[in-house]
């Protein structure tokens, strides 16, 4: 069965500092990986996804994630965060012929001025 | 606006009652997924419909049911409500039967059972 572990429930950081949100997945076969962002009082929005090819994927707002098969990780990074990045971030895995991705419990990113 | 419409946005009801949540998928999407989000359980998959047919089932209680209509909108029916059913209920949609390319989520219905 798929399982996704987001190692940090909360990550506080100061504005303009770098941040890394950690995600480990479980599948040993081909896998699709996703990061979603949920702003307060909103639904989840797809931030970026890894389907195949380059192991480094980027979003339009400066986030990037790297697929690391040997460490079964898909950590999300941003070199300089803004107050507006304050949100809940969810990592998700889809693998093994399943139709339905498994979501992690989420990491709350809190950006302080 | 994601293109996925959920109504109502908020719902307050008493224990033992029945409610219906509605979802209209993004134009052109054939699949609808229902999720429950709560602080203690996180994001839990309930059920998927694809082009009117049930495609996958998750942790959906027997008191809950759903359907997808010919115009592709979907309804989630929750009955014999308990305090523990208080949560955010999200609908998501995707073009095909699988979510390889990710979902589009609606903004959710916040259900409070008192």
mmCIF file of C-alpha atoms in Angstrom:
data_model
loop_
_atom_site.group_PDB
_atom_site.id
_atom_site.type_symbol
_atom_site.label_atom_id
_atom_site.label_comp_id
_atom_site.label_asym_id
_atom_site.label_seq_id
_atom_site.Cartn_x
_atom_site.Cartn_y
_atom_site.Cartn_z
ATOM 1 C CA UNK A 1 0.000 0.000 0.000
ATOM 2 C CA UNK A 2 1.065 3.516 -0.703
ATOM 3 C CA UNK A 3 2.105 5.736 2.173
ATOM 4 C CA UNK A 4 3.461 9.254 2.249
ATOM 5 C CA UNK A 5 5.336 10.704 5.183
ATOM 6 C CA UNK A 6 5.703 14.421 5.654
ATOM 7 C CA UNK A 7 8.246 14.627 8.385
ATOM 8 C CA UNK A 8 7.381 18.077 9.701
ATOM 9 C CA UNK A 9 3.887 19.124 10.711
ATOM 10 C CA UNK A 10 4.937 22.758 10.974
ATOM 11 C CA UNK A 11 7.842 24.750 9.550
ATOM 12 C CA UNK A 12 8.297 28.336 10.744
ATOM 13 C CA UNK A 13 10.679 30.498 8.725
ATOM 14 C CA UNK A 14 11.501 34.164 8.276
ATOM 15 C CA UNK A 15 10.701 36.002 5.069
ATOM 16 C CA UNK A 16 13.415 35.755 2.383
ATOM 17 C CA UNK A 17 14.955 32.692 4.052
ATOM 18 C CA UNK A 18 15.233 29.352 2.219
ATOM 19 C CA UNK A 19 12.903 26.512 3.120
ATOM 20 C CA UNK A 20 12.683 22.764 2.581
ATOM 21 C CA UNK A 21 9.528 20.733 3.213
ATOM 22 C CA UNK A 22 10.300 17.044 3.430
ATOM 23 C CA UNK A 23 8.336 14.214 1.864
ATOM 24 C CA UNK A 24 9.095 10.496 1.700
ATOM 25 C CA UNK A 25 7.040 8.057 -0.339
ATOM 26 C CA UNK A 26 6.762 4.304 -0.105
ATOM 27 C CA UNK A 27 6.510 2.798 -3.574
ATOM 28 C CA UNK A 28 9.353 0.786 -5.058
ATOM 29 C CA UNK A 29 7.775 0.730 -8.518
ATOM 30 C CA UNK A 30 7.084 3.532 -10.959
ATOM 31 C CA UNK A 31 5.520 6.435 -9.186
ATOM 32 C CA UNK A 32 3.953 9.788 -9.823
ATOM 33 C CA UNK A 33 4.519 12.444 -7.172
ATOM 34 C CA UNK A 34 2.739 15.700 -6.462
ATOM 35 C CA UNK A 35 2.858 18.719 -4.219
ATOM 36 C CA UNK A 36 -0.349 20.594 -3.514
ATOM 37 C CA UNK A 37 -0.763 23.893 -1.649
ATOM 38 C CA UNK A 38 -3.789 24.893 0.414
ATOM 39 C CA UNK A 39 -4.158 28.566 1.319
ATOM 40 C CA UNK A 40 -6.433 29.446 4.259
ATOM 41 C CA UNK A 41 -10.121 28.793 3.552
ATOM 42 C CA UNK A 42 -9.404 27.430 0.090
ATOM 43 C CA UNK A 43 -9.172 24.082 -1.650
ATOM 44 C CA UNK A 44 -5.940 22.383 -2.610
ATOM 45 C CA UNK A 45 -4.111 23.612 -5.708
ATOM 46 C CA UNK A 46 -1.602 21.558 -7.671
ATOM 47 C CA UNK A 47 1.816 23.151 -7.201
ATOM 48 C CA UNK A 48 4.009 20.772 -9.206
ATOM 49 C CA UNK A 49 4.249 17.158 -10.268
ATOM 50 C CA UNK A 50 6.809 14.530 -11.220
ATOM 51 C CA UNK A 51 5.672 12.076 -13.861
ATOM 52 C CA UNK A 52 8.926 11.029 -15.557
ATOM 53 C CA UNK A 53 12.077 12.494 -17.093
ATOM 54 C CA UNK A 54 14.051 15.182 -15.297
ATOM 55 C CA UNK A 55 14.206 14.564 -11.579
ATOM 56 C CA UNK A 56 13.977 18.295 -10.822
ATOM 57 C CA UNK A 57 10.575 19.874 -11.354
ATOM 58 C CA UNK A 58 9.663 23.507 -10.886
ATOM 59 C CA UNK A 59 6.554 25.548 -10.255
ATOM 60 C CA UNK A 60 5.741 28.976 -11.635
ATOM 61 C CA UNK A 61 6.129 30.674 -8.247
ATOM 62 C CA UNK A 62 9.699 29.613 -7.456
ATOM 63 C CA UNK A 63 9.225 26.270 -5.724
ATOM 64 C CA UNK A 64 11.077 23.193 -6.919
ATOM 65 C CA UNK A 65 11.119 19.538 -5.914
ATOM 66 C CA UNK A 66 13.606 16.806 -6.633
ATOM 67 C CA UNK A 67 12.687 13.167 -7.166
ATOM 68 C CA UNK A 68 15.248 10.978 -5.422
ATOM 69 C CA UNK A 69 14.596 7.305 -6.090
ATOM 70 C CA UNK A 70 17.358 5.943 -3.889
ATOM 71 C CA UNK A 71 16.074 7.876 -0.885
ATOM 72 C CA UNK A 72 12.385 7.620 -1.903
ATOM 73 C CA UNK A 73 12.063 11.344 -1.314
ATOM 74 C CA UNK A 74 10.421 14.274 -3.064
ATOM 75 C CA UNK A 75 11.367 17.289 -0.956
ATOM 76 C CA UNK A 76 10.000 20.727 -1.798
ATOM 77 C CA UNK A 77 12.347 23.712 -1.709
ATOM 78 C CA UNK A 78 12.286 27.436 -2.241
ATOM 79 C CA UNK A 79 15.413 29.619 -2.003
ATOM 80 C CA UNK A 80 13.591 32.686 -0.671
ATOM 81 C CA UNK A 81 10.075 32.610 0.779
ATOM 82 C CA UNK A 82 7.470 35.368 0.926
ATOM 83 C CA UNK A 83 4.749 36.060 3.462
ATOM 84 C CA UNK A 84 2.265 34.973 0.802
ATOM 85 C CA UNK A 85 3.752 31.456 0.816
ATOM 86 C CA UNK A 86 2.182 30.847 4.224
ATOM 87 C CA UNK A 87 -0.060 27.837 3.621
ATOM 88 C CA UNK A 88 -0.486 24.098 4.141
ATOM 89 C CA UNK A 89 1.532 21.925 1.750
ATOM 90 C CA UNK A 90 0.585 18.361 0.892
ATOM 91 C CA UNK A 91 2.725 15.733 -0.778
ATOM 92 C CA UNK A 92 0.951 12.926 -2.678
ATOM 93 C CA UNK A 93 1.970 9.649 -4.330
ATOM 94 C CA UNK A 94 0.277 7.688 -7.092
ATOM 95 C CA UNK A 95 1.741 4.295 -7.919
ATOM 96 C CA UNK A 96 1.222 0.607 -8.593
ATOM 97 C CA UNK A 97 -1.671 0.994 -10.994
ATOM 98 C CA UNK A 98 -3.808 2.712 -8.369
ATOM 99 C CA UNK A 99 -6.348 5.272 -9.514
ATOM 100 C CA UNK A 100 -6.183 7.247 -6.301
ATOM 101 C CA UNK A 101 -3.183 9.093 -4.861
ATOM 102 C CA UNK A 102 -2.254 8.878 -1.221
ATOM 103 C CA UNK A 103 -1.764 12.201 0.532
ATOM 104 C CA UNK A 104 0.567 13.014 3.390
ATOM 105 C CA UNK A 105 -0.732 14.681 6.543
ATOM 106 C CA UNK A 106 0.479 18.085 5.379
ATOM 107 C CA UNK A 107 3.115 20.588 6.494
ATOM 108 C CA UNK A 108 2.115 24.024 7.659
ATOM 109 C CA UNK A 109 4.581 26.602 6.344
ATOM 110 C CA UNK A 110 4.499 29.763 8.441
ATOM 111 C CA UNK A 111 6.468 32.700 7.078
ATOM 112 C CA UNK A 112 7.247 35.439 9.588
ATOM 113 C CA UNK A 113 8.126 39.015 8.605
ATOM 114 C CA UNK B 1 -11.549 30.085 -9.462
ATOM 115 C CA UNK B 2 -10.463 26.496 -10.107
ATOM 116 C CA UNK B 3 -13.482 25.638 -12.238
ATOM 117 C CA UNK B 4 -14.761 23.073 -9.720
ATOM 118 C CA UNK B 5 -17.859 24.403 -7.970
ATOM 119 C CA UNK B 6 -19.048 23.163 -4.604
ATOM 120 C CA UNK B 7 -22.216 24.173 -2.819
ATOM 121 C CA UNK B 8 -23.011 25.063 -0.160
ATOM 122 C CA UNK B 9 -19.823 26.585 1.278
ATOM 123 C CA UNK B 10 -21.001 26.180 4.847
ATOM 124 C CA UNK B 11 -23.560 23.889 6.423
ATOM 125 C CA UNK B 12 -24.622 23.620 10.044
ATOM 126 C CA UNK B 13 -26.952 20.813 10.995
ATOM 127 C CA UNK B 14 -27.967 18.699 13.961
ATOM 128 C CA UNK B 15 -26.997 15.147 14.812
ATOM 129 C CA UNK B 16 -29.157 12.528 13.144
ATOM 130 C CA UNK B 17 -29.942 14.722 10.148
ATOM 131 C CA UNK B 18 -29.177 14.172 6.474
ATOM 132 C CA UNK B 19 -27.440 16.607 4.126
ATOM 133 C CA UNK B 20 -26.499 16.709 0.455
ATOM 134 C CA UNK B 21 -23.322 18.282 -0.849
ATOM 135 C CA UNK B 22 -23.085 19.193 -4.504
ATOM 136 C CA UNK B 23 -20.139 19.378 -6.876
ATOM 137 C CA UNK B 24 -19.838 20.480 -10.495
ATOM 138 C CA UNK B 25 -16.554 19.381 -12.066
ATOM 139 C CA UNK B 26 -14.353 21.520 -14.267
ATOM 140 C CA UNK B 27 -15.647 21.703 -17.811
ATOM 141 C CA UNK B 28 -14.565 18.629 -19.759
ATOM 142 C CA UNK B 29 -13.558 16.582 -16.721
ATOM 143 C CA UNK B 30 -15.242 13.196 -16.460
ATOM 144 C CA UNK B 31 -14.038 12.106 -13.022
ATOM 145 C CA UNK B 32 -15.207 13.402 -9.668
ATOM 146 C CA UNK B 33 -13.529 12.528 -6.384
ATOM 147 C CA UNK B 34 -14.788 13.219 -2.873
ATOM 148 C CA UNK B 35 -12.478 13.792 0.075
ATOM 149 C CA UNK B 36 -13.005 14.465 3.757
ATOM 150 C CA UNK B 37 -10.496 16.677 5.559
ATOM 151 C CA UNK B 38 -10.322 16.792 9.336
ATOM 152 C CA UNK B 39 -7.627 17.740 11.807
ATOM 153 C CA UNK B 40 -7.242 14.241 13.241
ATOM 154 C CA UNK B 41 -7.581 12.187 10.037
ATOM 155 C CA UNK B 42 -6.021 14.479 7.465
ATOM 156 C CA UNK B 43 -7.245 14.186 3.871
ATOM 157 C CA UNK B 44 -9.240 10.980 3.423
ATOM 158 C CA UNK B 45 -10.420 9.704 0.051
ATOM 159 C CA UNK B 46 -14.085 8.747 0.052
ATOM 160 C CA UNK B 47 -15.173 7.797 -3.465
ATOM 161 C CA UNK B 48 -14.573 8.383 -7.183
ATOM 162 C CA UNK B 49 -17.031 8.491 -10.056
ATOM 163 C CA UNK B 50 -16.023 8.378 -13.703
ATOM 164 C CA UNK B 51 -18.558 9.280 -16.365
ATOM 165 C CA UNK B 52 -21.467 8.303 -14.163
ATOM 166 C CA UNK B 53 -20.057 5.052 -12.790
ATOM 167 C CA UNK B 54 -18.431 4.353 -9.451
ATOM 168 C CA UNK B 55 -14.697 3.832 -10.120
ATOM 169 C CA UNK B 56 -12.990 3.581 -6.759
ATOM 170 C CA UNK B 57 -14.052 3.478 -3.146
ATOM 171 C CA UNK B 58 -12.088 4.585 -0.119
ATOM 172 C CA UNK B 59 -12.925 5.050 3.533
ATOM 173 C CA UNK B 60 -16.542 5.917 2.961
ATOM 174 C CA UNK B 61 -18.985 5.085 5.748
ATOM 175 C CA UNK B 62 -22.155 3.147 4.987
ATOM 176 C CA UNK B 63 -24.134 6.210 6.132
ATOM 177 C CA UNK B 64 -22.586 8.126 3.225
ATOM 178 C CA UNK B 65 -23.438 7.684 -0.439
ATOM 179 C CA UNK B 66 -22.727 9.480 -3.674
ATOM 180 C CA UNK B 67 -23.742 9.554 -7.287
ATOM 181 C CA UNK B 68 -22.768 11.250 -10.518
ATOM 182 C CA UNK B 69 -25.490 12.450 -12.835
ATOM 183 C CA UNK B 70 -25.595 12.511 -16.662
ATOM 184 C CA UNK B 71 -24.515 16.155 -16.693
ATOM 185 C CA UNK B 72 -21.476 14.969 -14.645
ATOM 186 C CA UNK B 73 -22.272 16.883 -11.488
ATOM 187 C CA UNK B 74 -22.038 14.803 -8.339
ATOM 188 C CA UNK B 75 -23.777 14.730 -4.988
ATOM 189 C CA UNK B 76 -22.513 13.352 -1.696
ATOM 190 C CA UNK B 77 -25.257 12.355 0.716
ATOM 191 C CA UNK B 78 -24.453 12.144 4.411
ATOM 192 C CA UNK B 79 -27.108 10.669 6.692
ATOM 193 C CA UNK B 80 -27.574 9.937 10.396
ATOM 194 C CA UNK B 81 -24.995 12.598 11.032
ATOM 195 C CA UNK B 82 -22.737 12.387 14.062
ATOM 196 C CA UNK B 83 -20.567 15.030 15.711
ATOM 197 C CA UNK B 84 -17.504 13.306 14.270
ATOM 198 C CA UNK B 85 -18.703 13.940 10.739
ATOM 199 C CA UNK B 86 -17.878 17.618 11.159
ATOM 200 C CA UNK B 87 -15.169 18.303 8.598
ATOM 201 C CA UNK B 88 -14.320 19.962 5.324
ATOM 202 C CA UNK B 89 -15.585 17.997 2.344
ATOM 203 C CA UNK B 90 -13.758 18.546 -0.917
ATOM 204 C CA UNK B 91 -14.634 17.578 -4.410
ATOM 205 C CA UNK B 92 -11.951 17.277 -7.066
ATOM 206 C CA UNK B 93 -12.089 16.505 -10.756
ATOM 207 C CA UNK B 94 -9.803 15.172 -13.461
ATOM 208 C CA UNK B 95 -10.121 14.699 -17.188
ATOM 209 C CA UNK B 96 -9.760 10.927 -17.292
ATOM 210 C CA UNK B 97 -10.336 7.991 -15.017
ATOM 211 C CA UNK B 98 -6.940 8.307 -13.412
ATOM 212 C CA UNK B 99 -5.318 11.257 -11.731
ATOM 213 C CA UNK B 100 -1.844 10.938 -13.280
ATOM 214 C CA UNK B 101 -1.749 14.642 -14.043
ATOM 215 C CA UNK B 102 -3.203 15.756 -10.748
ATOM 216 C CA UNK B 103 -6.578 16.936 -9.560
ATOM 217 C CA UNK B 104 -8.424 20.224 -9.628
ATOM 218 C CA UNK B 105 -10.051 20.809 -6.262
ATOM 219 C CA UNK B 106 -13.081 22.853 -5.348
ATOM 220 C CA UNK B 107 -13.058 25.214 -2.388
ATOM 221 C CA UNK B 108 -14.923 22.781 -0.177
ATOM 222 C CA UNK B 109 -18.011 22.561 1.992
ATOM 223 C CA UNK B 110 -17.495 23.057 5.709
ATOM 224 C CA UNK B 111 -19.939 20.830 7.570
ATOM 225 C CA UNK B 112 -20.589 21.442 11.247
ATOM 226 C CA UNK B 113 -22.744 18.932 13.112
ATOM 227 C CA UNK B 114 -24.077 20.209 16.428
#
